[in-house]
Amino acid sequence: PGMDEQLRHRREWESKLRLAVQENQFQLYYQPLMTTASKTIHSFEALLRWQLPEGELVSPQQFIPLAEETGLIVPIGDWVLQEACLEASTWPGDVGVAVNVSAIQFRHGRLPESVAKALSLSGLDPKRLEVEITESVLINDHNDALDQLHCLKELGVRIALDDFGTGYSSLSYLRRFPFDKLKMDKSFVQNLDQADSMAIVSTIANLGKCMGITTTAEGIETEEQLSCVEGEGFSQIQGYLYGRPMPADQVVLQHFGATRVRERDCTRQ
Ligand code: C2E
Ligand code: MG
Ligand code: MG
């Protein structure tokens, strides 16, 4: 009976998610990434939210695994890329946007085409787009994923390795692909009082420095955490201390001091 219930629950959420794709019940929130030295905004990370018809916001941690299992992450991921690039193309100067992509999007084999389409529809300079991947992209079938990563690089897009230091992340990935950025997982910053976390934070900062790769410390919530990662030499910081993820309109109001210029409902392709 327990398994039966689980299956019923999964089917119910799967059909809700299919409907969400058809009806585009998704939104992107944006969280600032700051340049440590100047304390200016370098870019914003686009973070997916699913708004149920009842109004409740579902976190990506709850629905991305199901979207991946069902393959729905492919159309959802295409929408995320297009929406994020369109939004960023309205931002001033060279403020960039970072988009998370799933290993399943690589397995599908047409991520470079999706990225190229999002760039051409929005007119966004490829230098302003950063694609964030996790090591799961490289674990299986890594040759094809590597080819796609090289294609993305050729488009002029930057590639970041997210959640670095957790999961199965292996240092050998750093020799297989010239990543532009390492994003240290927030769990290390959250346990800075433990000597081993401090040693890892310091080592990741040095690794980035020695390899000439930008380093970002995620999950900065306090001044103490900020001064620690600043002292270690992280190039960029991201966390609630500087800004929580917020809707696009709020980004424009809070950070660019302007009202919206974009029609919101002509973005779906
Ligand atoms: P991530 O890419 O590592 O994103 C960082 C997560 O940490 C975000 O959670 C963000 O809201 C949260 N965060 C940022 N600063 C702080 C802080 O100071 N303290 C704490 N406690 N948390 C902080 P969120 O938005 O729930 O996203 C969770 C994960 O879902 C992301 O982790 C990413 O792996 C995935 N995700 C989000 N959007 C997408 C998407 O469009 N596509 C794919 N494939 N995955 C996505
Ligand atoms: Mg990320
Ligand atoms: Mg992360």
CSV table of C-alpha atoms and ligand atoms in Angstrom, one decimal:
chain,number,residue,atom,x,y,z
A,1,PRO,CA,0.0,0.0,0.0
A,2,GLY,CA,2.9,2.4,0.8
A,3,MET,CA,4.4,1.9,-2.7
A,4,ASP,CA,1.0,2.3,-4.3
A,5,GLU,CA,0.5,5.6,-2.5
A,6,GLN,CA,4.0,6.8,-3.6
A,7,LEU,CA,3.2,5.9,-7.2
A,8,ARG,CA,-0.1,7.7,-7.1
A,9,HIS,CA,1.5,10.8,-5.6
A,10,ARG,CA,4.2,10.8,-8.3
A,11,ARG,CA,1.7,10.5,-11.1
A,12,GLU,CA,-0.3,13.3,-9.6
A,13,TRP,CA,2.8,15.6,-9.5
A,14,GLU,CA,3.9,14.5,-13.0
A,15,SER,CA,0.5,15.5,-14.5
A,16,LYS,CA,0.7,18.8,-12.6
A,17,LEU,CA,4.1,19.4,-14.0
A,18,ARG,CA,3.0,18.6,-17.6
A,19,LEU,CA,0.2,21.1,-17.2
A,20,ALA,CA,2.7,23.7,-15.7
A,21,VAL,CA,4.8,23.4,-18.9
A,22,GLN,CA,1.8,23.8,-21.1
A,23,GLU,CA,0.5,26.8,-19.2
A,24,ASN,CA,3.9,28.2,-18.4
A,25,GLN,CA,3.4,28.4,-14.6
A,26,PHE,CA,7.1,29.2,-14.1
A,27,GLN,CA,8.9,32.3,-13.1
A,28,LEU,CA,12.6,33.2,-12.8
A,29,TYR,CA,13.9,34.9,-9.7
A,30,TYR,CA,17.3,36.6,-9.9
A,31,GLN,CA,20.0,36.7,-7.2
A,32,PRO,CA,23.0,39.1,-7.4
A,33,LEU,CA,26.6,38.0,-7.6
A,34,MET,CA,28.9,40.7,-6.4
A,35,THR,CA,32.5,41.4,-7.4
A,36,THR,CA,34.3,41.1,-4.0
A,37,ALA,CA,36.9,43.9,-4.6
A,38,SER,CA,34.5,46.6,-5.9
A,39,LYS,CA,31.2,45.4,-4.2
A,40,THR,CA,29.5,46.0,-7.5
A,41,ILE,CA,27.0,43.7,-9.2
A,42,HIS,CA,28.8,41.4,-11.6
A,43,SER,CA,25.7,39.4,-12.7
A,44,PHE,CA,22.5,37.8,-11.5
A,45,GLU,CA,21.8,34.0,-11.2
A,46,ALA,CA,18.4,33.0,-12.6
A,47,LEU,CA,16.7,30.7,-10.2
A,48,LEU,CA,13.5,28.8,-11.3
A,49,ARG,CA,10.3,28.9,-9.4
A,50,TRP,CA,7.0,27.1,-10.1
A,51,GLN,CA,3.9,28.9,-9.1
A,52,LEU,CA,1.0,26.5,-8.6
A,53,PRO,CA,-2.5,27.7,-9.8
A,54,GLU,CA,-3.4,28.0,-6.0
A,55,GLY,CA,-0.5,30.6,-5.7
A,56,GLU,CA,2.0,28.5,-3.8
A,57,LEU,CA,5.6,28.7,-4.9
A,58,VAL,CA,7.4,25.4,-5.3
A,59,SER,CA,11.2,25.3,-4.8
A,60,PRO,CA,13.3,23.9,-7.6
A,61,GLN,CA,14.8,21.3,-5.2
A,62,GLN,CA,11.3,19.8,-5.0
A,63,PHE,CA,10.4,19.6,-8.7
A,64,ILE,CA,13.7,19.5,-10.7
A,65,PRO,CA,14.3,15.8,-9.9
A,66,LEU,CA,10.8,15.0,-11.3
A,67,ALA,CA,11.4,17.2,-14.3
A,68,GLU,CA,14.6,15.4,-14.9
A,69,GLU,CA,13.1,11.9,-14.6
A,70,THR,CA,10.3,12.8,-17.0
A,71,GLY,CA,12.4,14.7,-19.5
A,72,LEU,CA,10.3,17.8,-18.9
A,73,ILE,CA,13.5,19.6,-17.9
A,74,VAL,CA,14.3,19.9,-21.6
A,75,PRO,CA,11.4,22.2,-22.5
A,76,ILE,CA,11.6,23.9,-19.1
A,77,GLY,CA,15.3,24.5,-19.5
A,78,ASP,CA,14.8,25.9,-23.0
A,79,TRP,CA,12.3,28.4,-21.5
A,80,VAL,CA,14.7,29.3,-18.7
A,81,LEU,CA,17.5,30.1,-21.2
A,82,GLN,CA,15.3,32.2,-23.4
A,83,GLU,CA,13.6,34.0,-20.5
A,84,ALA,CA,16.9,34.7,-18.7
A,85,CYS,CA,18.6,36.0,-21.9
A,86,LEU,CA,15.7,38.2,-22.8
A,87,GLU,CA,15.5,39.7,-19.3
A,88,ALA,CA,19.3,40.3,-19.1
A,89,SER,CA,19.2,42.0,-22.5
A,90,THR,CA,17.2,44.8,-20.9
A,91,TRP,CA,19.8,45.3,-18.1
A,92,PRO,CA,22.3,48.1,-18.4
A,93,GLY,CA,26.0,47.8,-19.3
A,94,ASP,CA,27.6,44.4,-19.1
A,95,VAL,CA,25.7,43.0,-16.2
A,96,GLY,CA,25.5,39.3,-16.9
A,97,VAL,CA,23.2,36.4,-16.2
A,98,ALA,CA,24.0,32.9,-15.0
A,99,VAL,CA,21.7,30.0,-15.9
A,100,ASN,CA,21.7,26.6,-14.2
A,101,VAL,CA,21.5,23.6,-16.6
A,102,SER,CA,20.9,20.0,-15.9
A,103,ALA,CA,22.8,17.0,-17.0
A,104,ILE,CA,19.7,15.7,-18.7
A,105,GLN,CA,19.8,18.8,-21.0
A,106,PHE,CA,23.3,17.7,-22.1
A,107,ARG,CA,22.2,14.1,-22.5
A,108,HIS,CA,19.4,15.3,-24.9
A,109,GLY,CA,22.3,16.5,-27.0
A,110,ARG,CA,21.1,19.9,-28.2
A,111,LEU,CA,22.1,22.3,-25.5
A,112,PRO,CA,24.4,24.3,-27.7
A,113,GLU,CA,21.5,24.9,-30.2
A,114,SER,CA,19.2,25.9,-27.3
A,115,VAL,CA,21.8,28.4,-26.0
A,116,ALA,CA,22.5,29.8,-29.5
A,117,LYS,CA,18.7,30.2,-30.1
A,118,ALA,CA,18.3,32.0,-26.7
A,119,LEU,CA,21.2,34.3,-27.6
A,120,SER,CA,19.9,35.1,-31.1
A,121,LEU,CA,16.3,35.7,-30.0
A,122,SER,CA,17.4,38.1,-27.2
A,123,GLY,CA,20.4,39.7,-28.9
A,124,LEU,CA,22.3,39.2,-25.7
A,125,ASP,CA,26.1,39.4,-26.0
A,126,PRO,CA,27.3,35.8,-25.4
A,127,LYS,CA,30.0,37.2,-23.0
A,128,ARG,CA,27.1,38.2,-20.7
A,129,LEU,CA,25.8,34.6,-20.3
A,130,GLU,CA,27.2,32.1,-17.9
A,131,VAL,CA,26.1,28.5,-17.9
A,132,GLU,CA,26.3,26.7,-14.5
A,133,ILE,CA,26.7,23.0,-14.5
A,134,THR,CA,27.3,20.5,-11.8
A,135,GLU,CA,29.7,17.5,-11.9
A,136,SER,CA,26.8,15.2,-12.7
A,137,VAL,CA,27.1,16.5,-16.3
A,138,LEU,CA,30.6,15.0,-16.5
A,139,ILE,CA,30.1,11.7,-14.7
A,140,ASN,CA,28.5,9.7,-17.4
A,141,ASP,CA,29.0,9.9,-21.1
A,142,HIS,CA,31.5,12.7,-20.5
A,143,ASN,CA,32.9,12.8,-24.0
A,144,ASP,CA,29.7,14.0,-25.5
A,145,ALA,CA,29.1,16.4,-22.7
A,146,LEU,CA,32.6,17.7,-23.1
A,147,ASP,CA,32.0,18.3,-26.9
A,148,GLN,CA,28.9,20.2,-26.0
A,149,LEU,CA,30.8,22.3,-23.4
A,150,HIS,CA,33.4,23.1,-26.0
A,151,CYS,CA,30.6,24.2,-28.4
A,152,LEU,CA,29.2,26.5,-25.8
A,153,LYS,CA,32.7,28.0,-25.2
A,154,GLU,CA,33.0,28.6,-28.9
A,155,LEU,CA,29.7,30.5,-28.8
A,156,GLY,CA,31.5,32.8,-26.3
A,157,VAL,CA,29.5,31.7,-23.3
A,158,ARG,CA,31.3,31.2,-19.9
A,159,ILE,CA,31.0,27.9,-18.0
A,160,ALA,CA,30.9,27.6,-14.2
A,161,LEU,CA,31.2,24.5,-12.1
A,162,ASP,CA,28.5,24.8,-9.5
A,163,ASP,CA,28.3,23.3,-6.0
A,164,PHE,CA,32.0,22.7,-6.2
A,165,GLY,CA,33.4,20.4,-3.5
A,166,THR,CA,30.3,18.3,-2.9
A,167,GLY,CA,28.8,15.3,-4.6
A,168,TYR,CA,31.2,13.3,-6.7
A,169,SER,CA,33.2,16.3,-7.7
A,170,SER,CA,36.7,15.2,-8.7
A,171,LEU,CA,39.7,17.5,-9.2
A,172,SER,CA,40.4,15.7,-12.5
A,173,TYR,CA,37.3,17.4,-14.0
A,174,LEU,CA,39.3,20.6,-13.8
A,175,ARG,CA,41.9,19.1,-16.2
A,176,ARG,CA,39.3,17.9,-18.6
A,177,PHE,CA,37.6,21.2,-19.3
A,178,PRO,CA,38.8,24.9,-19.0
A,179,PHE,CA,36.1,26.1,-16.6
A,180,ASP,CA,35.8,29.9,-16.2
A,181,LYS,CA,34.5,29.7,-12.7
A,182,LEU,CA,34.3,27.5,-9.6
A,183,LYS,CA,31.3,28.1,-7.4
A,184,MET,CA,32.1,26.7,-3.9
A,185,ASP,CA,29.1,25.0,-2.4
A,186,LYS,CA,27.5,26.9,0.4
A,187,SER,CA,27.8,24.1,2.9
A,188,PHE,CA,31.5,25.0,3.5
A,189,VAL,CA,30.7,28.6,4.3
A,190,GLN,CA,27.9,27.5,6.6
A,191,ASN,CA,30.3,25.5,8.8
A,192,LEU,CA,33.2,27.9,9.0
A,193,ASP,CA,33.5,27.3,12.7
A,194,GLN,CA,34.8,23.9,11.9
A,195,ALA,CA,38.5,23.7,11.1
A,196,ASP,CA,38.1,21.3,8.2
A,197,SER,CA,35.6,23.6,6.4
A,198,MET,CA,38.0,26.5,6.8
A,199,ALA,CA,40.8,24.4,5.3
A,200,ILE,CA,38.6,23.5,2.3
A,201,VAL,CA,37.5,27.1,1.8
A,202,SER,CA,41.1,28.2,1.8
A,203,THR,CA,42.1,25.4,-0.6
A,204,ILE,CA,39.4,26.1,-3.1
A,205,ALA,CA,40.3,29.8,-3.1
A,206,ASN,CA,44.0,28.9,-3.8
A,207,LEU,CA,43.1,26.4,-6.4
A,208,GLY,CA,41.1,29.0,-8.3
A,209,LYS,CA,44.0,31.5,-8.0
A,210,CYS,CA,46.6,29.1,-9.2
A,211,MET,CA,44.6,27.9,-12.1
A,212,GLY,CA,43.5,31.5,-13.1
A,213,ILE,CA,39.8,30.6,-12.6
A,214,THR,CA,37.2,33.0,-11.0
A,215,THR,CA,36.0,31.7,-7.7
A,216,THR,CA,32.6,32.4,-6.2
A,217,ALA,CA,31.6,31.8,-2.5
A,218,GLU,CA,27.9,31.0,-2.3
A,219,GLY,CA,25.6,31.3,0.7
A,220,ILE,CA,27.2,34.4,2.4
A,221,GLU,CA,24.7,35.4,5.1
A,222,THR,CA,26.9,37.2,7.7
A,223,GLU,CA,29.7,39.8,7.8
A,224,GLU,CA,31.9,37.2,9.4
A,225,GLN,CA,31.5,34.8,6.5
A,226,LEU,CA,32.1,37.7,4.1
A,227,SER,CA,35.3,38.8,5.8
A,228,CYS,CA,36.5,35.2,5.8
A,229,VAL,CA,36.0,34.5,2.1
A,230,GLU,CA,37.2,38.0,1.2
A,231,GLY,CA,40.4,37.3,3.2
A,232,GLU,CA,40.9,34.1,1.3
A,233,GLY,CA,40.6,35.9,-2.0
A,234,PHE,CA,37.3,34.7,-3.5
A,235,SER,CA,36.7,36.9,-6.6
A,236,GLN,CA,32.9,36.9,-6.3
A,237,ILE,CA,30.3,36.5,-3.5
A,238,GLN,CA,26.6,35.5,-3.5
A,239,GLY,CA,24.2,35.2,-0.6
A,240,TYR,CA,21.4,36.7,1.4
A,241,LEU,CA,23.8,39.3,2.9
A,242,TYR,CA,23.8,41.0,-0.5
A,243,GLY,CA,20.5,40.0,-1.8
A,244,ARG,CA,18.0,37.2,-1.9
A,245,PRO,CA,16.6,35.9,-5.1
A,246,MET,CA,13.9,38.3,-6.3
A,247,PRO,CA,11.5,38.7,-9.3
A,248,ALA,CA,12.7,40.4,-12.4
A,249,ASP,CA,10.7,43.6,-11.7
A,250,GLN,CA,12.3,44.0,-8.4
A,251,VAL,CA,15.8,43.6,-9.9
A,252,VAL,CA,15.0,46.5,-12.2
A,253,LEU,CA,13.6,48.7,-9.4
A,254,GLN,CA,16.2,47.9,-6.8
A,255,HIS,CA,19.3,47.8,-8.9
A,256,PHE,CA,18.7,49.7,-12.0
A,257,GLY,CA,16.3,52.3,-10.8
A,258,ALA,CA,14.0,52.1,-13.7
A,259,THR,CA,10.5,50.8,-14.6
A,260,ARG,CA,9.9,47.9,-16.9
A,261,VAL,CA,10.5,48.2,-20.6
A,262,ARG,CA,9.7,44.7,-21.6
A,263,GLU,CA,6.4,43.1,-22.6
A,264,ARG,CA,6.2,40.0,-20.4
A,265,ASP,CA,3.9,37.8,-22.4
A,266,CYS,CA,5.7,37.7,-25.8
A,267,THR,CA,8.7,35.7,-24.6
A,268,ARG,CA,7.5,32.1,-25.1
A,269,GLN,CA,8.9,30.7,-28.4
B,1,C2E,P1,22.3,26.5,-6.9
B,1,C2E,O1,22.4,26.7,-8.4
B,1,C2E,O2,23.5,26.2,-6.2
B,1,C2E,O3,21.6,27.9,-6.4
B,1,C2E,C1,21.9,28.4,-5.1
B,1,C2E,C2,20.8,28.2,-4.2
B,1,C2E,O4,21.1,28.7,-2.9
B,1,C2E,C3,19.5,28.8,-4.5
B,1,C2E,O5,18.4,28.0,-4.0
B,1,C2E,C4,19.5,30.1,-3.7
B,1,C2E,O6,18.3,30.7,-3.4
B,1,C2E,C5,20.2,29.6,-2.4
B,1,C2E,N1,20.9,30.6,-1.7
B,1,C2E,C6,21.5,31.7,-2.2
B,1,C2E,N2,22.1,32.5,-1.3
B,1,C2E,C7,21.8,31.8,-0.1
B,1,C2E,C8,22.2,32.1,1.3
B,1,C2E,O7,22.8,33.1,1.6
B,1,C2E,N3,21.8,31.2,2.2
B,1,C2E,C9,21.1,30.1,1.9
B,1,C2E,N4,20.7,29.2,2.8
B,1,C2E,N5,20.7,29.8,0.6
B,1,C2E,C10,21.1,30.7,-0.4
B,1,C2E,P2,17.1,27.7,-4.9
B,1,C2E,O8,16.7,28.9,-5.7
B,1,C2E,O9,16.2,27.0,-4.1
B,1,C2E,O10,17.7,26.6,-6.0
B,1,C2E,C11,18.2,25.4,-5.6
B,1,C2E,C12,18.9,24.7,-6.7
B,1,C2E,O11,17.9,24.3,-7.7
B,1,C2E,C13,20.0,25.5,-7.4
B,1,C2E,O12,21.1,25.4,-6.6
B,1,C2E,C14,20.1,24.7,-8.7
B,1,C2E,O13,20.9,23.6,-8.6
B,1,C2E,C15,18.6,24.3,-9.0
B,1,C2E,N6,18.0,25.2,-9.9
B,1,C2E,C16,17.5,26.4,-9.7
B,1,C2E,N7,17.0,27.0,-10.9
B,1,C2E,C17,17.3,26.0,-11.9
B,1,C2E,C18,17.1,26.0,-13.3
B,1,C2E,O14,16.6,26.9,-13.9
B,1,C2E,N8,17.5,24.8,-13.9
B,1,C2E,C19,18.1,23.8,-13.3
B,1,C2E,N9,18.5,22.7,-14.0
B,1,C2E,N10,18.3,23.8,-11.9
B,1,C2E,C20,17.9,24.9,-11.2
B,2,MG,MG,23.7,27.7,-9.5
B,3,MG,MG,25.4,26.1,-5.9
